[in-house]
Coordinates of C-alpha atoms in Angstrom, one line a residue:
M1 CA 39.4 1.9 29.1
T2 CA 37.3 -0.7 27.4
L3 CA 33.6 -1.1 26.8
R4 CA 31.3 -4.1 25.9
A5 CA 27.6 -4.1 25.2
E6 CA 24.9 -6.6 24.2
L7 CA 21.4 -6.1 22.9
A8 CA 18.7 -8.8 23.2
A9 CA 15.2 -8.5 21.6
P10 CA 12.2 -10.7 22.4
E11 CA 11.5 -13.7 20.2
G12 CA 8.4 -14.1 18.1
P13 CA 6.8 -12.0 15.5
V14 CA 6.1 -8.3 16.2
V15 CA 3.0 -6.8 14.6
P16 CA 3.7 -3.2 13.3
G17 CA 2.0 -0.6 15.4
T18 CA 2.9 -2.3 18.7
T19 CA 5.7 -1.6 21.2
L20 CA 8.4 -4.2 22.3
S21 CA 11.0 -4.0 25.0
A22 CA 14.6 -4.9 24.3
D23 CA 17.3 -5.5 27.0
L24 CA 20.6 -3.6 26.7
H25 CA 23.6 -4.9 28.8
V26 CA 26.6 -2.5 29.2
W27 CA 29.9 -3.6 30.8
N28 CA 32.4 -1.0 32.0
E29 CA 35.7 -2.8 31.8
G30 CA 37.8 0.3 32.5
R31 CA 39.1 1.6 35.8
I32 CA 37.0 4.7 36.3
V33 CA 33.3 5.5 36.5
D34 CA 31.9 6.4 33.1
A35 CA 28.5 7.2 31.5
Y36 CA 27.4 6.2 28.1
D37 CA 25.1 8.0 25.5
L38 CA 22.5 5.6 24.0
T39 CA 21.1 6.2 20.5
L40 CA 18.6 3.9 18.7
L41 CA 19.7 3.0 15.1
A42 CA 16.7 1.9 13.1
P43 CA 15.4 2.3 9.5
R44 CA 13.5 5.5 8.5
G45 CA 10.1 5.9 10.0
E46 CA 8.2 6.6 13.2
W47 CA 10.3 4.6 15.6
G48 CA 9.8 6.8 18.6
E49 CA 12.6 8.7 20.4
R50 CA 16.0 8.0 18.9
R51 CA 18.1 9.4 21.8
L52 CA 17.7 7.1 24.8
G53 CA 19.6 9.2 27.4
Q54 CA 22.7 8.3 29.4
L55 CA 23.6 5.2 31.4
P56 CA 26.3 5.5 34.2
V57 CA 28.3 2.3 34.9
Y58 CA 30.9 1.7 37.7
P59 CA 34.2 0.2 36.7
G60 CA 34.3 -3.6 36.6
M61 CA 30.5 -3.7 36.7
H62 CA 27.6 -3.8 34.2
E63 CA 24.1 -2.3 34.0
K64 CA 21.0 -3.5 32.3
I65 CA 18.3 -1.2 30.8
K66 CA 15.0 -1.9 29.0
I67 CA 14.6 0.0 25.8
P68 CA 11.0 0.5 24.5
I69 CA 10.8 0.3 20.7
T70 CA 7.6 1.3 18.9
V71 CA 7.4 -0.5 15.5
P72 CA 5.7 1.9 13.0
R73 CA 2.5 0.6 11.4
S74 CA 3.7 1.1 7.9
S75 CA 3.4 -0.9 4.7
D76 CA 7.1 -0.2 4.1
L77 CA 8.0 -2.8 6.8
R78 CA 7.7 -6.1 5.1
P79 CA 7.3 -9.4 7.1
G80 CA 10.6 -11.0 8.0
P81 CA 13.7 -10.4 10.0
L82 CA 14.8 -6.8 10.7
A83 CA 18.1 -5.7 12.3
L84 CA 18.1 -3.0 15.0
A85 CA 21.1 -1.5 16.8
V86 CA 21.9 0.8 19.7
Q87 CA 24.9 3.0 19.6
V88 CA 26.7 3.1 23.0
A89 CA 29.2 6.0 23.2
S90 CA 31.4 6.9 26.2
V91 CA 31.0 10.4 27.6
L92 CA 34.6 10.6 28.8
D93 CA 36.1 9.2 25.6
P94 CA 33.8 10.0 22.6
S95 CA 36.0 7.7 20.4
L96 CA 35.0 4.7 22.5
V97 CA 31.8 3.4 20.7
V98 CA 30.2 0.0 20.4
V99 CA 27.1 -0.8 18.4
P100 CA 25.3 -4.0 19.6
E101 CA 22.7 -5.4 17.2
A102 CA 19.6 -7.5 17.6
E103 CA 17.1 -9.0 15.1
I104 CA 13.3 -8.8 15.4
D105 CA 10.8 -10.7 13.4
I106 CA 8.3 -8.3 11.7
G107 CA 4.9 -9.9 11.5
P108 CA 2.3 -9.4 8.8
F109 CA -0.7 -7.1 9.2
R110 CA -3.5 -6.4 6.7
D111 CA -5.6 -3.3 6.3
V112 CA -7.7 -1.9 3.5
E113 CA -8.9 1.6 2.7
A114 CA -12.2 1.9 0.8
E115 CA -13.6 5.1 -0.9
L116 CA -16.6 5.7 -3.1
S117 CA -16.2 7.8 -6.2
R118 CA -19.7 9.4 -5.8
P119 CA -22.0 9.7 -2.8
Q120 CA -25.1 9.7 -5.0
T121 CA -26.2 8.2 -8.3
V122 CA -29.2 9.0 -10.4
G123 CA -31.1 7.0 -13.0
R124 CA -34.5 5.8 -14.3
F125 CA -33.7 2.2 -15.3
S126 CA -30.1 1.7 -14.0
G127 CA -27.1 3.3 -12.2
S128 CA -23.5 2.6 -11.5
N129 CA -20.8 3.7 -9.0
L130 CA -17.1 2.9 -8.3
I131 CA -15.4 1.9 -5.0
T132 CA -11.6 2.3 -4.8
L133 CA -9.7 -0.2 -2.5
R134 CA -6.1 0.3 -1.4
N135 CA -4.0 -2.2 0.6
T136 CA -2.4 -0.2 3.4
G137 CA -0.9 -3.3 5.1
N138 CA 2.5 -5.0 4.7
A139 CA 1.3 -8.2 3.2
P140 CA -1.0 -9.2 0.2
V141 CA -4.7 -9.3 1.1
A142 CA -7.7 -11.1 -0.5
V143 CA -10.8 -8.9 -0.3
R144 CA -14.4 -10.1 -0.8
L145 CA -17.0 -7.6 -1.9
R146 CA -20.7 -7.7 -1.4
T147 CA -23.5 -5.2 -2.2
S148 CA -27.2 -5.0 -1.5
P149 CA -29.9 -2.3 -0.8
Q150 CA -30.2 -1.5 2.9
D151 CA -33.9 -1.8 2.6
E152 CA -35.0 -5.3 1.7
K153 CA -38.1 -3.9 0.1
A154 CA -36.2 -1.6 -2.2
P155 CA -37.1 -2.2 -5.9
L156 CA -33.4 -2.4 -6.9
R157 CA -30.9 -5.2 -7.7
S158 CA -27.2 -4.4 -7.2
R159 CA -24.2 -6.5 -8.1
M160 CA -20.4 -6.0 -8.1
R161 CA -18.5 -6.4 -11.3
R162 CA -15.8 -8.3 -9.3
S163 CA -16.7 -10.0 -6.1
R164 CA -13.2 -10.9 -5.1
V165 CA -9.8 -9.1 -5.6
V166 CA -6.3 -9.8 -4.4
L167 CA -4.2 -6.6 -3.6
A168 CA -0.5 -6.5 -3.3
V169 CA 1.2 -4.2 -0.8
G170 CA 0.2 -0.6 -1.7
E171 CA -1.8 -1.7 -4.7
R172 CA -5.1 0.1 -5.6
A173 CA -8.1 -1.4 -7.4
R174 CA -11.3 0.2 -8.6
I175 CA -14.4 -2.0 -8.7
G176 CA -17.7 -1.1 -10.3
V177 CA -21.2 -1.7 -8.8
V178 CA -24.2 -1.9 -11.2
L179 CA -27.8 -1.1 -10.2
R180 CA -30.9 -2.3 -12.1
A181 CA -34.5 -1.1 -11.3
A182 CA -36.8 -4.1 -10.6
R183 CA -40.0 -2.1 -11.2
P184 CA -39.5 1.2 -13.1
I185 CA -41.8 4.1 -12.1
A186 CA -44.1 5.3 -14.9
V187 CA -45.4 8.4 -13.2
G188 CA -44.6 9.9 -9.8
K189 CA -41.9 11.5 -7.7
D190 CA -38.2 10.7 -7.3
E191 CA -37.3 7.9 -4.8
N192 CA -34.1 7.7 -2.8
W193 CA -32.7 4.3 -1.8
N194 CA -29.5 3.6 0.1
V195 CA -27.1 0.9 -1.3
K196 CA -24.4 -0.7 1.0
I197 CA -21.0 -2.1 -0.2
T198 CA -19.2 -4.4 2.2
A199 CA -15.5 -5.3 1.9
E200 CA -14.3 -8.3 4.0
W201 CA -10.8 -9.8 4.5
D202 CA -9.3 -12.3 7.0
G203 CA -12.8 -13.4 7.9
E204 CA -13.3 -10.6 10.5
A205 CA -12.1 -7.2 9.2
V206 CA -14.9 -5.3 7.5
R207 CA -15.2 -2.0 5.7
E208 CA -18.7 -0.7 4.8
R209 CA -19.6 2.2 2.5
V210 CA -23.1 3.5 1.7
F211 CA -24.3 5.7 -1.2
T212 CA -27.7 6.9 -2.3
H213 CA -29.4 6.0 -5.6
R214 CA -32.1 8.4 -6.7
R215 CA -34.6 6.6 -9.0
R216 CA -36.5 8.9 -11.3
P217 CA -39.9 8.1 -12.9
I218 CA -40.2 7.7 -16.7
L219 CA -42.6 10.6 -16.9
T220 CA -42.4 13.4 -14.3
T221 CA -45.4 15.3 -12.9
G222 CA -44.5 18.3 -15.1
G223 CA -44.2 16.1 -18.2
L224 CA -47.6 14.5 -17.4
R225 CA -49.3 17.9 -17.1
A226 CA -47.7 19.1 -20.4
T227 CA -49.0 15.9 -22.1
M228 CA -52.5 16.4 -20.8
V229 CA -52.5 20.1 -22.0
L230 CA -51.2 19.0 -25.4
M231 CA -53.9 16.3 -25.7
A232 CA -56.6 18.9 -24.8
V233 CA -55.3 21.3 -27.5
V234 CA -55.3 18.5 -30.1
V235 CA -58.9 17.4 -29.2
A236 CA -60.0 21.1 -29.3
G237 CA -58.4 21.6 -32.7
A238 CA -60.0 18.4 -34.1
A239 CA -63.4 19.5 -32.9
L240 CA -62.9 23.0 -34.4
W241 CA -61.8 21.4 -37.6
L242 CA -64.9 19.2 -38.0
S243 CA -67.6 21.5 -36.7
P244 CA -69.1 24.7 -38.6
I245 CA -68.8 28.1 -36.9
A246 CA -71.5 30.8 -36.8
G247 CA -73.8 28.9 -39.3
G248 CA -71.1 28.6 -42.0
T249 CA -70.9 25.6 -44.2
R250 CA -68.7 22.6 -43.3
G251 CA -65.5 22.7 -45.1
P252 CA -61.9 21.6 -44.6
R253 CA -59.7 23.6 -42.2
T254 CA -56.1 24.1 -42.9
Q255 CA -55.1 25.8 -39.6
T256 CA -53.5 23.5 -37.0
A257 CA -52.8 23.9 -33.3
A258 CA -49.7 25.9 -32.4
G259 CA -46.6 23.9 -31.3
P260 CA -45.2 20.5 -32.2
T261 CA -47.4 17.7 -33.2
Q262 CA -47.9 14.6 -31.1
L263 CA -45.8 12.5 -33.5
E264 CA -43.0 15.0 -33.3
Q265 CA -43.1 14.9 -29.5
V266 CA -43.0 11.1 -29.5
N267 CA -40.0 11.1 -31.9
S268 CA -38.3 13.7 -29.7
A269 CA -38.8 11.6 -26.5
A270 CA -37.5 8.5 -28.3
A271 CA -34.4 10.4 -29.5
K272 CA -33.8 11.7 -26.0
A273 CA -34.1 8.1 -24.5
R274 CA -31.6 6.8 -27.1
Q275 CA -29.2 9.6 -26.3
Q276 CA -29.4 8.8 -22.6
L277 CA -28.8 5.1 -23.2
A278 CA -25.8 5.9 -25.4
Q279 CA -24.4 8.1 -22.6
E280 CA -24.8 5.4 -20.0
K281 CA -23.2 2.8 -22.2
Q282 CA -20.2 5.2 -22.9
K283 CA -19.9 5.8 -19.2
N284 CA -19.9 2.1 -18.3
E285 CA -17.2 1.5 -21.0
Q286 CA -15.1 4.3 -19.5
D287 CA -15.5 2.8 -16.0
E288 CA -14.2 -0.6 -17.3
K289 CA -11.2 1.1 -18.9
N290 CA -10.4 2.8 -15.6
E291 CA -10.6 -0.5 -13.7
K292 CA -8.2 -2.1 -16.2
A293 CA -5.8 0.9 -15.8
D294 CA -5.9 0.7 -12.0
A295 CA -5.2 -3.1 -12.0
A296 CA -1.8 -2.5 -13.8
P297 CA 1.3 -2.5 -11.6
K298 CA 2.4 0.8 -10.2
K299 CA 5.7 2.3 -9.2
R300 CA 6.6 2.0 -5.6
Q301 CA 9.5 2.7 -3.3
L302 CA 11.7 -0.2 -1.9
Q303 CA 13.6 -0.5 1.3
H304 CA 14.8 -4.0 1.9
P305 CA 17.3 -5.0 4.6
L306 CA 20.0 -7.6 4.1
F307 CA 21.8 -9.1 7.1
V308 CA 24.9 -11.3 7.4
Q309 CA 26.6 -12.6 10.5
T310 CA 29.5 -15.1 10.2
T311 CA 32.5 -16.3 12.2
G312 CA 35.3 -16.7 9.7
G313 CA 35.0 -17.6 6.0
S314 CA 32.5 -16.0 3.6
K315 CA 28.7 -15.6 3.8
E316 CA 26.2 -13.8 1.6
S317 CA 22.6 -12.4 1.6
A318 CA 20.6 -11.4 -1.4
Y319 CA 17.3 -9.7 -2.5
T320 CA 15.5 -11.0 -5.7
V321 CA 13.6 -8.4 -7.7
E322 CA 9.8 -9.3 -7.8
T323 CA 8.2 -10.6 -11.0
G324 CA 6.7 -7.8 -13.1
Y325 CA 9.1 -5.1 -11.8
R326 CA 12.6 -3.9 -12.4
L327 CA 14.6 -2.2 -9.6
Q328 CA 16.2 1.3 -10.1
L329 CA 18.9 1.1 -7.4
T330 CA 19.5 4.4 -5.5
T331 CA 21.8 3.7 -2.6
V332 CA 22.8 1.0 -0.1
Q333 CA 23.1 2.0 3.5
I334 CA 25.7 -0.2 5.3
T335 CA 26.2 -0.8 9.1
A336 CA 29.0 -3.3 9.9
A337 CA 31.4 -4.5 12.6
G338 CA 34.3 -6.9 12.6
N339 CA 37.5 -7.5 10.6
G340 CA 36.7 -8.3 7.0
T341 CA 35.4 -7.0 3.7
L342 CA 31.9 -6.5 2.3
L343 CA 31.3 -6.9 -1.4
L344 CA 28.1 -5.4 -3.1
S345 CA 26.9 -6.7 -6.5
A346 CA 23.8 -6.2 -8.6
D347 CA 22.7 -8.4 -11.4
G348 CA 26.0 -10.3 -11.1
K349 CA 28.0 -7.1 -11.6
P350 CA 30.2 -5.7 -8.7
L351 CA 29.2 -2.3 -7.5
G352 CA 31.8 -1.7 -4.7
S353 CA 33.4 -3.0 -1.6
V354 CA 34.0 -1.6 1.9
S355 CA 36.0 -2.6 5.0
L356 CA 33.7 -3.7 7.8
S357 CA 35.7 -1.6 10.3
Q358 CA 35.1 1.5 8.1
A359 CA 31.7 0.9 6.7
K360 CA 30.0 3.5 4.6
D361 CA 27.1 3.8 2.3
I362 CA 27.4 2.8 -1.4
T363 CA 25.7 5.0 -4.0
P364 CA 26.2 4.1 -7.7
K365 CA 27.6 7.0 -9.8
I366 CA 25.5 5.9 -12.8
P367 CA 22.0 4.5 -12.7
V368 CA 21.9 0.8 -11.9
T369 CA 18.8 -1.2 -13.1
V370 CA 18.2 -4.7 -11.9
P371 CA 15.8 -6.8 -14.0
Q372 CA 13.0 -8.9 -12.6
G373 CA 14.2 -12.2 -11.2
H374 CA 17.8 -11.0 -10.7
T375 CA 19.4 -10.2 -7.4
V376 CA 21.2 -7.5 -5.3
R377 CA 23.7 -9.4 -3.2
I378 CA 26.1 -8.6 -0.3
T379 CA 29.0 -11.0 0.4
V380 CA 31.0 -10.7 3.7
Q381 CA 34.5 -12.2 3.7
C382 CA 35.5 -12.4 7.4
G383 CA 39.1 -12.9 8.3
D384 CA 40.2 -15.2 11.2
G385 CA 41.4 -13.4 14.3
T386 CA 42.1 -14.2 17.9
S387 CA 42.1 -12.1 21.0
S388 CA 43.6 -12.6 24.5
P389 CA 41.2 -12.3 27.4
P390 CA 41.2 -8.9 29.0
T391 CA 42.2 -8.3 32.6
V392 CA 39.1 -8.5 34.8
L393 CA 38.9 -6.2 37.9
P394 CA 37.4 -7.5 41.1
S395 CA 33.6 -7.1 41.1
P396 CA 30.9 -7.8 43.6
S397 CA 29.0 -9.6 40.9
P398 CA 30.4 -12.4 38.7
L399 CA 31.1 -11.3 35.1
P400 CA 31.4 -13.5 32.0
V401 CA 35.0 -13.9 30.8
P402 CA 35.6 -13.6 27.1
T403 CA 37.0 -16.6 25.4
V404 CA 39.5 -16.9 22.7
G405 CA 38.0 -17.7 19.3
A406 CA 37.5 -16.7 15.7
A407 CA 36.5 -13.1 14.9
T408 CA 32.8 -12.4 14.3
C409 CA 31.7 -10.2 11.3
T410 CA 28.3 -8.6 11.2
A411 CA 26.9 -6.5 8.4
T412 CA 23.5 -4.9 7.7
A413 CA 22.7 -3.4 4.3
L414 CA 19.5 -1.4 3.6
V415 CA 18.8 -1.6 -0.2
T416 CA 16.9 1.5 -1.3
G417 CA 15.5 2.2 -4.7
E418 CA 12.3 2.2 -6.8
L419 CA 10.4 -0.7 -8.2
I420 CA 9.2 0.1 -11.8
P421 CA 6.7 -2.0 -13.6
D422 CA 8.3 -4.2 -16.3
Q423 CA 6.2 -5.8 -19.0
K424 CA 8.9 -8.2 -20.1
T425 CA 9.0 -11.7 -18.6
P426 CA 12.3 -13.2 -17.2
S427 CA 12.6 -15.4 -20.3
E428 CA 12.2 -12.4 -22.6
G429 CA 14.9 -10.5 -20.7
D430 CA 17.3 -13.5 -20.9
T431 CA 16.7 -13.8 -24.6
A432 CA 17.4 -10.1 -25.1
K433 CA 20.8 -10.4 -23.3
E434 CA 21.7 -13.5 -25.3
N435 CA 21.0 -11.5 -28.6
E436 CA 23.2 -8.6 -27.4
R437 CA 26.0 -11.0 -26.7

């Protein structure tokens, strides 16, 4: 009893979040009717239903089935080739299993989340707010920021501290927006004005966020009334000081009006204004520090596929650690088929080897760190082999006849780990290694 299967995926890039249809061909080269369990093998994520059901095939015939595959809209799927496979297992003989593979091209998509730190700001002469941007796509994105009051007649001027920012995949950035009053209010009531922030990328995609700025007058209604009462008390005290009472002779008066003097009130108001300006300055400095801290690289998880297919000889595939990061390697998940050997190395040092016919995951026993600019590499050494053509039973439909040729070796390795920010440049790392030697 023999079994053969092929998996064909459509050409062209596939945007994450969409569904594609792959064709699976299964040949029953045995002598009895058999059914086959179909299971989708894909990286971790929302790939839809993994178990695809059963497919019955008569002896000497083949069946074709279309398999819908939903590519998850996740930033973990980077643009580029990605290997998918379907496990075909015989129901009558569970040991009879084949795993045909196909490669799809993951296309880029860009998306940005925007969130305001405060829904409302308050100030007499100025105000400020922060907007946090996060790249939720799978490719870098350049975001352009604009801000303006929603009402063209609003007595405010708004500007962004940075009008353009480039975000890597999963990166966050906090951008400040500064407000200035064009015409401060001397006396009156509070005024509320809406301010709009627009984030644009790719020429079409837009995110808009709106917050309210409450502009307060320099002197409130209550403060104005208190000032008028104080002035009336001062005038009455001065008149009482200068005028005689009940026919008495004019003389100096030493009694003053109760409460603080006008000079003391002016000094108190000036001190309060200086304190408020100092608080606003300290707040702006803290916002700038937060922006610089958010702009620094952050830790993020890595899942990168390596794929090798060769017919005889040796072939390799490698992943190079990004600049500004070092890779803390966790495990390497391996799926392989053929007659040969797979060698795994990191930073030029061997980590292990497995036979393609008995592929298994490789997990380092001790932590393995790969510096920036260095590689994690798989090398497949495929042995030469020949096979005689199998006996083909009569069939109502013509079947392709296998030909004699060299053995084909296929291997897929999913490199899993954590990218950790690294402040050293590649030249500094090389110099450190030379000094250790």
